[in-house]
């Protein structure tokens, strides 16, 4: 029996968020355009097989929406992130993976489609995937909570 339930959809949405963070990181690192990175991820990452392990198929619409939102609203998102960080650590000084994560999460927080608590939980899980042993997930939770309260105060 194929799992086409809500659980499978959640996995696809979570995978799309992880891929969006990776794509934003790669865009910043390589200087490649959003279109080039989007095509590369959709053609070569979604459902690809590496070392006999198939990657989860991502929700393409969510992936595209997060990428486009992060790029088109980057200045606003970066300003929100800066306000959530301590003064000594502006966004330009933080780990590039975290910067990509905050931009992806910020893209969702500045849209009303997903409740802020869901966005925070999902991106804390992404942080756990990148930093399984570190303190980063708690840091991500605190920063995203601050960003969510700024972006959508009516939800708190």
mmCIF file of C-alpha atoms in Angstrom:
data_model
loop_
_atom_site.group_PDB
_atom_site.id
_atom_site.type_symbol
_atom_site.label_atom_id
_atom_site.label_comp_id
_atom_site.label_asym_id
_atom_site.label_seq_id
_atom_site.Cartn_x
_atom_site.Cartn_y
_atom_site.Cartn_z
ATOM 1 C CA UNK A 1 0.000 0.000 0.000
ATOM 2 C CA UNK A 2 1.407 3.389 -1.008
ATOM 3 C CA UNK A 3 1.522 6.123 1.623
ATOM 4 C CA UNK A 4 -0.263 9.052 -0.016
ATOM 5 C CA UNK A 5 -1.510 10.243 3.341
ATOM 6 C CA UNK A 6 -0.868 13.443 5.197
ATOM 7 C CA UNK A 7 2.300 11.859 6.563
ATOM 8 C CA UNK A 8 3.797 11.563 3.065
ATOM 9 C CA UNK A 9 2.786 15.144 2.236
ATOM 10 C CA UNK A 10 4.441 16.349 5.464
ATOM 11 C CA UNK A 11 7.644 14.503 4.546
ATOM 12 C CA UNK A 12 7.602 16.105 1.089
ATOM 13 C CA UNK A 13 7.092 19.575 2.601
ATOM 14 C CA UNK A 14 9.876 19.005 5.137
ATOM 15 C CA UNK A 15 12.184 17.809 2.343
ATOM 16 C CA UNK A 16 11.323 20.905 0.285
ATOM 17 C CA UNK A 17 12.355 23.125 3.205
ATOM 18 C CA UNK A 18 15.645 21.283 3.627
ATOM 19 C CA UNK A 19 16.332 21.519 -0.111
ATOM 20 C CA UNK A 20 15.457 25.236 -0.079
ATOM 21 C CA UNK A 21 18.041 25.875 2.653
ATOM 22 C CA UNK A 22 20.634 23.898 0.680
ATOM 23 C CA UNK A 23 19.757 25.793 -2.508
ATOM 24 C CA UNK A 24 20.012 29.204 -0.812
ATOM 25 C CA UNK A 25 23.356 28.204 0.676
ATOM 26 C CA UNK A 26 24.574 27.072 -2.748
ATOM 27 C CA UNK A 27 23.350 30.284 -4.399
ATOM 28 C CA UNK A 28 25.288 32.409 -1.923
ATOM 29 C CA UNK A 29 28.387 30.214 -2.085
ATOM 30 C CA UNK A 30 28.537 29.887 -5.878
ATOM 31 C CA UNK A 31 26.931 33.151 -6.991
ATOM 32 C CA UNK A 32 24.636 31.152 -9.292
ATOM 33 C CA UNK A 33 21.210 32.485 -10.212
ATOM 34 C CA UNK A 34 17.991 31.327 -8.605
ATOM 35 C CA UNK A 35 16.873 29.802 -11.921
ATOM 36 C CA UNK A 36 20.060 27.773 -12.354
ATOM 37 C CA UNK A 37 19.963 26.461 -8.772
ATOM 38 C CA UNK A 38 16.220 25.720 -8.913
ATOM 39 C CA UNK A 39 16.621 23.626 -12.072
ATOM 40 C CA UNK A 40 19.644 21.807 -10.640
ATOM 41 C CA UNK A 41 17.764 20.865 -7.480
ATOM 42 C CA UNK A 42 14.573 19.856 -9.241
ATOM 43 C CA UNK A 43 16.421 17.797 -11.861
ATOM 44 C CA UNK A 44 19.161 16.257 -9.735
ATOM 45 C CA UNK A 45 18.190 16.255 -6.053
ATOM 46 C CA UNK A 46 14.466 15.634 -5.751
ATOM 47 C CA UNK A 47 14.115 11.846 -5.521
ATOM 48 C CA UNK A 48 17.730 11.240 -6.590
ATOM 49 C CA UNK A 49 19.555 8.109 -5.472
ATOM 50 C CA UNK A 50 22.946 8.428 -3.747
ATOM 51 C CA UNK A 51 24.802 5.397 -2.370
ATOM 52 C CA UNK A 52 21.717 3.228 -2.902
ATOM 53 C CA UNK A 53 19.616 5.591 -0.793
ATOM 54 C CA UNK A 54 16.814 7.506 -2.455
ATOM 55 C CA UNK A 55 16.354 11.115 -1.384
ATOM 56 C CA UNK A 56 12.840 12.127 -0.432
ATOM 57 C CA UNK A 57 10.823 13.717 -3.189
ATOM 58 C CA UNK A 58 10.179 17.326 -2.203
ATOM 59 C CA UNK A 59 7.086 19.465 -2.625
ATOM 60 C CA UNK A 60 8.125 21.439 -5.707
ATOM 61 C CA UNK A 61 5.598 24.238 -5.208
ATOM 62 C CA UNK A 62 6.763 24.840 -1.634
ATOM 63 C CA UNK A 63 10.424 24.630 -2.690
ATOM 64 C CA UNK A 64 9.898 27.207 -5.443
ATOM 65 C CA UNK A 65 7.818 29.457 -3.183
ATOM 66 C CA UNK A 66 10.410 29.463 -0.415
ATOM 67 C CA UNK A 67 13.276 30.108 -2.845
ATOM 68 C CA UNK A 68 11.477 32.918 -4.638
ATOM 69 C CA UNK A 69 10.250 34.474 -1.395
ATOM 70 C CA UNK A 70 13.703 34.327 0.190
ATOM 71 C CA UNK A 71 15.293 35.999 -2.830
ATOM 72 C CA UNK A 72 12.608 38.627 -3.473
ATOM 73 C CA UNK A 73 12.243 39.588 0.204
ATOM 74 C CA UNK A 74 15.866 39.027 1.243
ATOM 75 C CA UNK A 75 16.478 42.611 2.434
ATOM 76 C CA UNK A 76 13.382 42.556 4.667
ATOM 77 C CA UNK A 77 14.153 39.056 5.958
ATOM 78 C CA UNK A 78 17.792 39.927 6.680
ATOM 79 C CA UNK A 79 16.685 43.035 8.598
ATOM 80 C CA UNK A 80 14.266 40.931 10.668
ATOM 81 C CA UNK A 81 17.034 38.428 11.324
ATOM 82 C CA UNK A 82 19.457 41.178 12.349
ATOM 83 C CA UNK A 83 16.920 42.497 14.863
ATOM 84 C CA UNK A 84 16.551 38.985 16.303
ATOM 85 C CA UNK A 85 20.314 38.462 16.659
ATOM 86 C CA UNK A 86 22.470 40.058 19.316
ATOM 87 C CA UNK A 87 24.087 43.303 18.178
ATOM 88 C CA UNK A 88 27.567 41.782 17.976
ATOM 89 C CA UNK A 89 26.427 39.144 15.511
ATOM 90 C CA UNK A 90 24.757 40.667 12.455
ATOM 91 C CA UNK A 91 23.523 38.230 9.829
ATOM 92 C CA UNK A 92 26.660 38.745 7.728
ATOM 93 C CA UNK A 93 28.768 37.205 10.541
ATOM 94 C CA UNK A 94 26.752 34.056 11.197
ATOM 95 C CA UNK A 95 27.308 30.629 9.696
ATOM 96 C CA UNK A 96 26.238 30.608 6.010
ATOM 97 C CA UNK A 97 24.043 27.544 6.592
ATOM 98 C CA UNK A 98 22.173 29.390 9.344
ATOM 99 C CA UNK A 99 21.902 32.459 7.133
ATOM 100 C CA UNK A 100 20.284 30.326 4.411
ATOM 101 C CA UNK A 101 17.989 28.738 6.990
ATOM 102 C CA UNK A 102 16.848 32.115 8.368
ATOM 103 C CA UNK A 103 16.168 33.359 4.845
ATOM 104 C CA UNK A 104 14.109 30.276 3.976
ATOM 105 C CA UNK A 105 12.150 30.444 7.225
ATOM 106 C CA UNK A 106 11.743 34.199 6.814
ATOM 107 C CA UNK A 107 10.205 33.649 3.396
ATOM 108 C CA UNK A 108 7.501 31.533 5.025
ATOM 109 C CA UNK A 109 7.075 33.801 8.043
ATOM 110 C CA UNK A 110 6.456 36.834 5.823
ATOM 111 C CA UNK A 111 3.659 34.967 4.040
ATOM 112 C CA UNK A 112 0.451 34.024 5.807
ATOM 113 C CA UNK A 113 0.172 30.522 4.321
ATOM 114 C CA UNK A 114 1.675 28.501 7.200
ATOM 115 C CA UNK A 115 1.191 29.159 10.930
ATOM 116 C CA UNK A 116 4.385 30.588 12.498
ATOM 117 C CA UNK A 117 4.656 27.768 15.059
ATOM 118 C CA UNK A 118 4.719 25.216 12.220
ATOM 119 C CA UNK A 119 7.414 27.206 10.396
ATOM 120 C CA UNK A 120 9.517 27.414 13.563
ATOM 121 C CA UNK A 121 9.187 23.682 14.285
ATOM 122 C CA UNK A 122 10.019 22.720 10.712
ATOM 123 C CA UNK A 123 13.149 24.881 10.517
ATOM 124 C CA UNK A 124 14.367 23.805 13.966
ATOM 125 C CA UNK A 125 14.187 20.274 12.526
ATOM 126 C CA UNK A 126 16.212 21.445 9.516
ATOM 127 C CA UNK A 127 18.780 22.903 11.929
ATOM 128 C CA UNK A 128 18.933 19.534 13.708
ATOM 129 C CA UNK A 129 19.690 17.864 10.353
ATOM 130 C CA UNK A 130 22.622 20.217 9.725
ATOM 131 C CA UNK A 131 23.823 20.495 13.332
ATOM 132 C CA UNK A 132 22.872 17.231 15.096
ATOM 133 C CA UNK A 133 25.262 17.687 18.025
ATOM 134 C CA UNK A 134 25.313 21.454 18.429
ATOM 135 C CA UNK A 135 23.398 24.216 20.150
ATOM 136 C CA UNK A 136 22.265 25.662 16.842
ATOM 137 C CA UNK A 137 18.714 24.226 16.952
ATOM 138 C CA UNK A 138 17.992 26.117 20.202
ATOM 139 C CA UNK A 139 19.538 29.258 18.709
ATOM 140 C CA UNK A 140 17.404 28.836 15.576
ATOM 141 C CA UNK A 141 14.299 28.405 17.733
ATOM 142 C CA UNK A 142 14.981 31.655 19.618
ATOM 143 C CA UNK A 143 15.770 33.691 16.486
ATOM 144 C CA UNK A 144 12.764 32.360 14.556
ATOM 145 C CA UNK A 145 10.447 32.995 17.506
ATOM 146 C CA UNK A 146 11.572 36.631 17.521
ATOM 147 C CA UNK A 147 11.199 36.897 13.735
ATOM 148 C CA UNK A 148 7.732 35.310 13.838
ATOM 149 C CA UNK A 149 6.522 37.726 16.518
ATOM 150 C CA UNK A 150 7.707 40.629 14.355
ATOM 151 C CA UNK A 151 6.319 39.273 11.082
ATOM 152 C CA UNK A 152 2.971 37.988 12.421
ATOM 153 C CA UNK A 153 2.278 39.524 15.865
ATOM 154 C CA UNK A 154 -1.424 38.705 15.580
ATOM 155 C CA UNK A 155 -0.579 34.986 15.864
ATOM 156 C CA UNK A 156 0.917 35.352 19.368
#
